[in-house]
mmCIF file of C-alpha atoms in Angstrom:
data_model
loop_
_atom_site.group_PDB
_atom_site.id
_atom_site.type_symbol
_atom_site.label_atom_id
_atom_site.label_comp_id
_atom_site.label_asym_id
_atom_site.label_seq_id
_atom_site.Cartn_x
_atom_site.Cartn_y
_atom_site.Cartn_z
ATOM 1 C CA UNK A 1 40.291 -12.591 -20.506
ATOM 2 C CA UNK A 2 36.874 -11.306 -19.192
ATOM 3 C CA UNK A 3 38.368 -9.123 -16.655
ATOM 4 C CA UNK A 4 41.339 -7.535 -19.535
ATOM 5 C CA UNK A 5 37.466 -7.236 -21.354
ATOM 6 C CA UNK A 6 35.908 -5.381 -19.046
ATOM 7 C CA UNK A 7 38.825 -3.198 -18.562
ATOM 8 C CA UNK A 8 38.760 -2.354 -22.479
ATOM 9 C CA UNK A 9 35.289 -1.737 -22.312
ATOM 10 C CA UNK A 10 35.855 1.197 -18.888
ATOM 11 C CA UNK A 11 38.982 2.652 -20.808
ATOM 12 C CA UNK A 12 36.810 3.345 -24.072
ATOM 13 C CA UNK A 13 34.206 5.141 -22.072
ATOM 14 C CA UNK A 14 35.918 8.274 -22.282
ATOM 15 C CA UNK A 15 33.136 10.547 -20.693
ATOM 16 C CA UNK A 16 32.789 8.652 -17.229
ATOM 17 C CA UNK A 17 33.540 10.539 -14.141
ATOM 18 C CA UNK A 18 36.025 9.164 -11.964
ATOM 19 C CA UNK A 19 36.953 12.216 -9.489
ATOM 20 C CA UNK A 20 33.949 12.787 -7.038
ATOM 21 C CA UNK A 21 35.785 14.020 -4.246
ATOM 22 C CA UNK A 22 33.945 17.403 -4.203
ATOM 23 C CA UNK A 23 31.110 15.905 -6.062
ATOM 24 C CA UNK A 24 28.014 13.537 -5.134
ATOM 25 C CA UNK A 25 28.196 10.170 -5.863
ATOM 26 C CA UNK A 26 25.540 8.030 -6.234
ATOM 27 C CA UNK A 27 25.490 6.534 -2.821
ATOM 28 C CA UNK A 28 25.206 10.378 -1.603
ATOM 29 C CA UNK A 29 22.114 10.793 -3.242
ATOM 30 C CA UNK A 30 20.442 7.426 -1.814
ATOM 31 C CA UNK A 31 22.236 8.267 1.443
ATOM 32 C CA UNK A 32 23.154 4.466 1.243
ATOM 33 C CA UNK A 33 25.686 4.487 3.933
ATOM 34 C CA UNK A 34 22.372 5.288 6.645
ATOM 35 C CA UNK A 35 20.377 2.864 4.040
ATOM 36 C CA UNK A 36 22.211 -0.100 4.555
ATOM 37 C CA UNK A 37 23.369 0.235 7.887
ATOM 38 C CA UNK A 38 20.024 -0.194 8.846
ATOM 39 C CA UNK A 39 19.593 -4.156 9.063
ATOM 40 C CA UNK A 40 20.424 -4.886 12.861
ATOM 41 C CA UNK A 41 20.045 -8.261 13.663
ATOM 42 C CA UNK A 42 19.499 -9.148 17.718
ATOM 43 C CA UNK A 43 20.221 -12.753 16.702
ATOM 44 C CA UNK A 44 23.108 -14.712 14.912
ATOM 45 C CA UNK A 45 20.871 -16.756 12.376
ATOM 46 C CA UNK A 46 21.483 -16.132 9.202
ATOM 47 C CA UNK A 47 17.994 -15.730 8.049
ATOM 48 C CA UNK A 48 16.971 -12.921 10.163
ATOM 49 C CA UNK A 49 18.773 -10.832 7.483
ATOM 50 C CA UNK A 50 15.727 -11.763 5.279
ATOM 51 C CA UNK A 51 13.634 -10.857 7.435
ATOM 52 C CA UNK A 52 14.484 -7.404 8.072
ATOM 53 C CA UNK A 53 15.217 -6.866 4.971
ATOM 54 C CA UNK A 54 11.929 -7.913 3.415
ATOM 55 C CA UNK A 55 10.120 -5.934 5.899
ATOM 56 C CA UNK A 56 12.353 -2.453 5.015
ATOM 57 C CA UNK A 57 11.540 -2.484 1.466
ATOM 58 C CA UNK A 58 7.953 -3.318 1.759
ATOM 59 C CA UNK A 59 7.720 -0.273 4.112
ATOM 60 C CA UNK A 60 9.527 1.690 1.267
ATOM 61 C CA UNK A 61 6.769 0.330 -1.217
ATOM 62 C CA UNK A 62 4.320 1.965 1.681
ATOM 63 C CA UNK A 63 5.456 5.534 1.423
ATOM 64 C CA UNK A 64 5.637 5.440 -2.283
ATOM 65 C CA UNK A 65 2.188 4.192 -2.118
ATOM 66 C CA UNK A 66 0.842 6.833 0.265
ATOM 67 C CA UNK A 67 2.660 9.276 -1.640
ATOM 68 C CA UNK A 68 0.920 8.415 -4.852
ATOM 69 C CA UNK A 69 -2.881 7.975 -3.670
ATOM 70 C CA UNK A 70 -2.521 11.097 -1.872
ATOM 71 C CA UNK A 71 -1.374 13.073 -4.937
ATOM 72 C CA UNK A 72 -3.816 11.157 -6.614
ATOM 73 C CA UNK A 73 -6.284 12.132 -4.647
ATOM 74 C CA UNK A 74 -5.819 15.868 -4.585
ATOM 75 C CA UNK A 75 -5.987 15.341 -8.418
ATOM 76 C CA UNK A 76 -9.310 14.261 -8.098
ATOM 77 C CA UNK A 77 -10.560 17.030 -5.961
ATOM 78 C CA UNK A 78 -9.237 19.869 -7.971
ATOM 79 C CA UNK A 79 -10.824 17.887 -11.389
ATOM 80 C CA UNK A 80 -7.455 16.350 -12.906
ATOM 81 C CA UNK A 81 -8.554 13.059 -13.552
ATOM 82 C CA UNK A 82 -6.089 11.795 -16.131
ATOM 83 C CA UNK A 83 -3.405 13.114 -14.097
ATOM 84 C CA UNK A 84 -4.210 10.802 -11.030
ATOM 85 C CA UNK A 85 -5.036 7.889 -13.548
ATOM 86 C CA UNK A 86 -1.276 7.444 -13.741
ATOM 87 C CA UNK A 87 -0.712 7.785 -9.777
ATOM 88 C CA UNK A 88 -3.476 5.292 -9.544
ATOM 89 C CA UNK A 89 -2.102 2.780 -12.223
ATOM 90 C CA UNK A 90 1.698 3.303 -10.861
ATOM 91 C CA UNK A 91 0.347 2.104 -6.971
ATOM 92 C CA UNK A 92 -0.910 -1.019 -8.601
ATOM 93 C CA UNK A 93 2.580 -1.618 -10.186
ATOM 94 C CA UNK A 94 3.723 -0.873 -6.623
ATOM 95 C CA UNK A 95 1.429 -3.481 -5.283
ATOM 96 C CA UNK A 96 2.741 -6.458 -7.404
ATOM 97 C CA UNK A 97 5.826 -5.618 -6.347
ATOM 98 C CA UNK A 98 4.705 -6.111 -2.916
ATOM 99 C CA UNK A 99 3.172 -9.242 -3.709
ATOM 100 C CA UNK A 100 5.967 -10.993 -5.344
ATOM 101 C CA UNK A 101 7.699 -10.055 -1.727
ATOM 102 C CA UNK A 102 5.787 -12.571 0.135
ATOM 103 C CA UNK A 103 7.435 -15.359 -2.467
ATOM 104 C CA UNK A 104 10.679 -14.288 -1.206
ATOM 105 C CA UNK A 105 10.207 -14.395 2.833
ATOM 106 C CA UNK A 106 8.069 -18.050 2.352
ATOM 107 C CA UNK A 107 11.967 -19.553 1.579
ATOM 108 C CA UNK A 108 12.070 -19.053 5.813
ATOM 109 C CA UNK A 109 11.264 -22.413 6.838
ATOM 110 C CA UNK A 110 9.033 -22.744 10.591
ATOM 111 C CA UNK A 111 12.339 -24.219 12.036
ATOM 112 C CA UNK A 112 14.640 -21.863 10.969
ATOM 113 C CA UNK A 113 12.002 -18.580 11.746
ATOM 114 C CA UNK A 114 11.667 -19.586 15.365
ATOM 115 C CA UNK A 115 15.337 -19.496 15.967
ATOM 116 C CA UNK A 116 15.172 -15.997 16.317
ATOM 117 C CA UNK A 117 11.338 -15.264 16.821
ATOM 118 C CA UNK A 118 11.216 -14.411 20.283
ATOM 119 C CA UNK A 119 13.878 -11.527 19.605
ATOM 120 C CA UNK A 120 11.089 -9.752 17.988
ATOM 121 C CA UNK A 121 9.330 -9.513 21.489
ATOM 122 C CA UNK A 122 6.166 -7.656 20.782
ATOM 123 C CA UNK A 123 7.151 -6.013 17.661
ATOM 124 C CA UNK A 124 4.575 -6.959 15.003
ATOM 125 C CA UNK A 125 3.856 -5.908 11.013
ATOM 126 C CA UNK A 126 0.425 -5.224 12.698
ATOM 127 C CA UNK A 127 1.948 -1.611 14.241
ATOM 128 C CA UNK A 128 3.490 -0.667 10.590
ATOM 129 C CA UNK A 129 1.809 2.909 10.620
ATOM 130 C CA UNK A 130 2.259 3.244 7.115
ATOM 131 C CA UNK A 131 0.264 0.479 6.461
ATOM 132 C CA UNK A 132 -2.787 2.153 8.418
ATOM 133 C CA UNK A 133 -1.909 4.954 6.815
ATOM 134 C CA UNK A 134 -3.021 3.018 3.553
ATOM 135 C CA UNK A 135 -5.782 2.053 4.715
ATOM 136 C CA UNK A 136 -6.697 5.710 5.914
ATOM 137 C CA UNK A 137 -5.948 7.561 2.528
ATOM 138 C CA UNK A 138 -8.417 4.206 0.943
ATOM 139 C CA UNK A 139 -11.064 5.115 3.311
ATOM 140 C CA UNK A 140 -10.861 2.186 5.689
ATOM 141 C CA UNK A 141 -11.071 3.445 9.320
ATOM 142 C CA UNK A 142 -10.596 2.122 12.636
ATOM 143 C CA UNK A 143 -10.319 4.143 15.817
ATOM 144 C CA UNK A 144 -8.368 1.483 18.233
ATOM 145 C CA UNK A 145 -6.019 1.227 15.774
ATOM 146 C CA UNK A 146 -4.570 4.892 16.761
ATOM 147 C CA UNK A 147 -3.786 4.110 20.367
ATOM 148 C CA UNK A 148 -0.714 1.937 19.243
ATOM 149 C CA UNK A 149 0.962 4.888 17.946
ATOM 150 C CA UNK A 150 0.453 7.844 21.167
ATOM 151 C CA UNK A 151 3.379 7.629 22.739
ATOM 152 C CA UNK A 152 5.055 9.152 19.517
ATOM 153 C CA UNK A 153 3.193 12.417 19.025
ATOM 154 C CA UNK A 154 4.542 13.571 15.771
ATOM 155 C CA UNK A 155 3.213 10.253 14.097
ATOM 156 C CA UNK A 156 0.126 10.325 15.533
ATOM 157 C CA UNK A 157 -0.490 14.120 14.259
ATOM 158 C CA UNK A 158 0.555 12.412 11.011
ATOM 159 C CA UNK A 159 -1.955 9.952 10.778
ATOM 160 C CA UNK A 160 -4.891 11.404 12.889
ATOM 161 C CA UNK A 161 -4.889 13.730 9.975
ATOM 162 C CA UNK A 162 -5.253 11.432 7.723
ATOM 163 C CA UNK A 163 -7.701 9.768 9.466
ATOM 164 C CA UNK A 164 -9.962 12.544 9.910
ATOM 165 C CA UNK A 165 -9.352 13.577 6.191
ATOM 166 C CA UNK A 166 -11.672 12.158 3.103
ATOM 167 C CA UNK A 167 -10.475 9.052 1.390
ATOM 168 C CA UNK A 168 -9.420 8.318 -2.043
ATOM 169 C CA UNK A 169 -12.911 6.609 -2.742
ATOM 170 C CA UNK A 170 -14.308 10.169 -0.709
ATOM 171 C CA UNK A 171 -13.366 12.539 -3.928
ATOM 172 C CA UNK A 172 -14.316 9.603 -5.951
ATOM 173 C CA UNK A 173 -17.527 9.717 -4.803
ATOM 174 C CA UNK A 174 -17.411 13.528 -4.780
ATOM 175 C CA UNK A 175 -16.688 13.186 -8.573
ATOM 176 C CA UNK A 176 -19.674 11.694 -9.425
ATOM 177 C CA UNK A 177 -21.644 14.963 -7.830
ATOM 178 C CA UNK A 178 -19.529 17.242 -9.482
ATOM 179 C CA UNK A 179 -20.956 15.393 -12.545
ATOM 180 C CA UNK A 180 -24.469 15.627 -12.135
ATOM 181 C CA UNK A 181 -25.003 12.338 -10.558
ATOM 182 C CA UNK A 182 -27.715 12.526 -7.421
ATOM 183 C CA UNK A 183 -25.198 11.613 -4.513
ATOM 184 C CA UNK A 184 -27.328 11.396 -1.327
ATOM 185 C CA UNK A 185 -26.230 14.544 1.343
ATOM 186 C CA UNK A 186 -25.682 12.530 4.016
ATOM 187 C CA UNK A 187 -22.881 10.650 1.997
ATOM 188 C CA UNK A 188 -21.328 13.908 0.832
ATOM 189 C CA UNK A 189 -21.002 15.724 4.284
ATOM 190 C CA UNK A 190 -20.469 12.463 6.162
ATOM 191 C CA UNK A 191 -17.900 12.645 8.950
ATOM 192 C CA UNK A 192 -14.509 11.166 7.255
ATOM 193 C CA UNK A 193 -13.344 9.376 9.784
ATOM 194 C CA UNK A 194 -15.638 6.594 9.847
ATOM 195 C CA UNK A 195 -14.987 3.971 7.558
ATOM 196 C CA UNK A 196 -17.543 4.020 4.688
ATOM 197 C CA UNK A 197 -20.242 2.134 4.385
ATOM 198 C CA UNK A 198 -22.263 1.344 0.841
ATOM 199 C CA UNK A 199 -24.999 3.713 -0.134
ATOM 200 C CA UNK A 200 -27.867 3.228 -2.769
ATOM 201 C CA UNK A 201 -27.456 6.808 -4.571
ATOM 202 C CA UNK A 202 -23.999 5.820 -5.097
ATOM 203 C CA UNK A 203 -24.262 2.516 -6.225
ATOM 204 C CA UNK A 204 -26.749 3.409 -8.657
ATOM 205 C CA UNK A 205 -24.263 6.381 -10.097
ATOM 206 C CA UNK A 206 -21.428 3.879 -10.479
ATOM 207 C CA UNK A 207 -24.047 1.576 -12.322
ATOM 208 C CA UNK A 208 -24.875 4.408 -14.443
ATOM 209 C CA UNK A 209 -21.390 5.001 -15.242
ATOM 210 C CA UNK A 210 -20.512 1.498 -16.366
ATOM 211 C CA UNK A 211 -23.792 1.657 -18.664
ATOM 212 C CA UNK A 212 -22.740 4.652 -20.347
ATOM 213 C CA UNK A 213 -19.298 4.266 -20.336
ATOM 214 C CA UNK A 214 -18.480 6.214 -23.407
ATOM 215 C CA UNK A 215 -20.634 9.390 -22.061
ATOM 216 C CA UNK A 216 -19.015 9.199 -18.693
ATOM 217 C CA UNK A 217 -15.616 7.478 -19.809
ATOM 218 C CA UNK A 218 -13.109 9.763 -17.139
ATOM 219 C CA UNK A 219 -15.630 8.156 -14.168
ATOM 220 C CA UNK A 220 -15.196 4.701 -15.710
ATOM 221 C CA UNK A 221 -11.608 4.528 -16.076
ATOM 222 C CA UNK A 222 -11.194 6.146 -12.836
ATOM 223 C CA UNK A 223 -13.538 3.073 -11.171
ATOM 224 C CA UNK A 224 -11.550 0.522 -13.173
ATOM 225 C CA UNK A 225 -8.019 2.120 -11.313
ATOM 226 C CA UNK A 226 -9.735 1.543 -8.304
ATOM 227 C CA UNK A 227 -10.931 -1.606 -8.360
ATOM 228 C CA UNK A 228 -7.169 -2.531 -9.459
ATOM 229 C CA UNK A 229 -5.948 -1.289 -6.129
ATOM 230 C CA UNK A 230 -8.584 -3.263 -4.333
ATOM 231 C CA UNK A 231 -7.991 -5.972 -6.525
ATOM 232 C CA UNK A 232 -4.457 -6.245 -5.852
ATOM 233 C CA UNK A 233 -5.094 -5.188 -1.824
ATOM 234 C CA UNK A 234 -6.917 -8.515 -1.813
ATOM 235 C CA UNK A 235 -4.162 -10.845 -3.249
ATOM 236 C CA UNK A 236 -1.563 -8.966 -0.883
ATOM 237 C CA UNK A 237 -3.857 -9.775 1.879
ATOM 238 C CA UNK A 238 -4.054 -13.641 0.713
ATOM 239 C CA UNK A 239 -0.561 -13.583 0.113
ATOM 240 C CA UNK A 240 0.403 -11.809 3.613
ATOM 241 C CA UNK A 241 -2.413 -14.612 5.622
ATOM 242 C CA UNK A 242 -1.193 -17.590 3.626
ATOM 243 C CA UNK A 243 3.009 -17.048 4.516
ATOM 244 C CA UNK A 244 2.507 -16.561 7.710
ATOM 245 C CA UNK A 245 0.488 -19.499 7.979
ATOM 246 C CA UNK A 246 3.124 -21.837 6.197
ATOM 247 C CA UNK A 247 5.933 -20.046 8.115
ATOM 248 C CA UNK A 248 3.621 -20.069 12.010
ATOM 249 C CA UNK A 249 0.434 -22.039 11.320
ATOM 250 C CA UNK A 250 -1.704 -20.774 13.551
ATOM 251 C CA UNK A 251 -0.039 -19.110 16.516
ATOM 252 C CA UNK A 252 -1.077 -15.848 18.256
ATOM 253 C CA UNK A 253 1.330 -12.796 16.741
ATOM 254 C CA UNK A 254 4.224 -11.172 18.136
ATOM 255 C CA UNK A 255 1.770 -8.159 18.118
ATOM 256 C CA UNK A 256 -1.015 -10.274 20.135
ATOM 257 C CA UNK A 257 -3.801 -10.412 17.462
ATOM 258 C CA UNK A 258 -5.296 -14.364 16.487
ATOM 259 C CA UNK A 259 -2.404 -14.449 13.427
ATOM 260 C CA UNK A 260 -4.076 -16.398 10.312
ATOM 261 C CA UNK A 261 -7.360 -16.034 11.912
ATOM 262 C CA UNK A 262 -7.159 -12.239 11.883
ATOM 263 C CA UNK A 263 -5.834 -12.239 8.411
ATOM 264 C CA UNK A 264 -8.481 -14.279 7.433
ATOM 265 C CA UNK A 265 -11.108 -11.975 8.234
ATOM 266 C CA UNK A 266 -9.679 -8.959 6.816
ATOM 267 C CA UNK A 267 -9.994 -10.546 3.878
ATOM 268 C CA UNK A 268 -13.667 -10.347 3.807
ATOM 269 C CA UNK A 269 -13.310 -6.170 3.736
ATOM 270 C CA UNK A 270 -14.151 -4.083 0.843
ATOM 271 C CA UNK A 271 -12.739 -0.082 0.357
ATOM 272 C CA UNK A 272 -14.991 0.242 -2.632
ATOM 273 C CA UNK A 273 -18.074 -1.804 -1.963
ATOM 274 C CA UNK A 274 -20.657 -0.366 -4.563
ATOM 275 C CA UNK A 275 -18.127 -0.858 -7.778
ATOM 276 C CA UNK A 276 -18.014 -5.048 -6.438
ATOM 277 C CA UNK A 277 -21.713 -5.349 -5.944
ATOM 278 C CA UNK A 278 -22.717 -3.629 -9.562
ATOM 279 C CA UNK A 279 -20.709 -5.994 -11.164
ATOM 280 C CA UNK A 280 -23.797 -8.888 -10.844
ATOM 281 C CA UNK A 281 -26.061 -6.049 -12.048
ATOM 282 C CA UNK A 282 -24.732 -5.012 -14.852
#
């Protein structure tokens, strides 16, 4: 009965296109036959599936990410904040998405993830180069990390740009100048690819900001979208540190680094320190 249903329901649909043999399809426009041929698993368990899987579309998240806080950012610089307000509010959608992953991979038990754990030899999440590329375009820089990626030369063109470029919370910063507030030089001209450390002139601009709110209301909402990101960074973070401790406790990672304990202190970091610290002043 369903099925003679269903059938009814196709047959009345008189517009749908049924001939796509010189036509794309759907599946040509997603290029889904390279998509999903792209799980290969070097074991036979079941669960490495997952896994991959997992892993694939949080790298997807990644570039959309990237590709929205760098837009975002160039919005910034050329003066079009409301335009990167919705960039900026559509990566923290992103980010829950992200988030909600982690719920999915903690169904891989301890037993059943070491089954196939040592097929991942020295492959780690730690090397994803679009997540340092995340942290690059947020301002958060670290020069060791670049020596994973050398012996690929395009990608490391890719994201020693990026590292040498000026971070999201850079233009932010560069915002409050543009609008009269007393940035200090040194901050303005500083050398982008060092990660950022908290300065006094823009602390007390920010503070400004969330005093006068209505006078400055572009700068406000623009630090509320930011402390969203890092809000939601920080809860990825948790999440990512407290799966792979329920799934590995507290072994070294495939990659080499101390696992949880590494996690763990990443945790601690800050991309936007000054808009954290006002909050006890205001």
């Amino acid at each position: 009965m369903a099925n003679h249903e269903n059938n009814d329901t196709f047959q009345s649909e008189k517009g749908i296109h049924t001939d796509f043999l010189e036509k794309m399809t759907y599946g040509d426009y997603l290029q889904l036959d390279t998509l999903l041929d792209s799980q290969k698993r070097l074991s036979s368990h079941h669960d490495e599936m997952l896994f991959i899987i997992i892993h694939q579309v949080s790298e997807l998240w990644l570039k959309l990410i990237i590709h929205e806080i760098q837009a975002a950012t160039t919005a910034i610089q050329n003066g079009e904040l409301q335009a990167s307000f919705k960039m900026l509010a559509r990566v923290s959608k992103i980010q829950s998405q992200i988030i909600q992953a982690w719920d999915v991979l903690s169904t891989l038990t301890p037993a059943e993830y070491m089954e196939f754990r040592d097929k991942l030899g020295n492959a780690s999440g730690f090397q994803s180069y679009q997540y340092r590329l995340v942290e690059f375009v947020l301002g958060y820089k670290t020069p060791h990390i670049m020596k994973i990626y050398k012996k690929n030369e395009d990608l490391y063109h890719i994201l020693d740009e990026a590292y040498r470029a000026p971070g999201l919370y850079d233009v932010a910063i560069q915002a409050l100048a543009k609008d009269g507030f007393d940035i200090n030089e040194s901050v303005l001209q500083r050398d982008f690819s060092l990660t950022y450390e908290k300065d006094e002139t823009v602390e007390a601009a920010w503070l400004d900001v969330y005093k006068n709110k209505e006078k400055y209301w572009d700068l406000y909402q623009l630090a509320e979208k930011l402390v969203d990101i890092e809000d939601w960074f920080q809860q990825w973070r948790f999440r990512h540190m407290k799966t792979v401790e329920r799934i590995i406790g507290h072994k070294v990672g495939t990659g080499g680094s101390s696992g949880v304990g590494y996690l763990k202190k990443v945790l601690d970091h800050y991309f936007f320190p000054e808009l954290w610290e006002i909050r006890t002043k205001l």
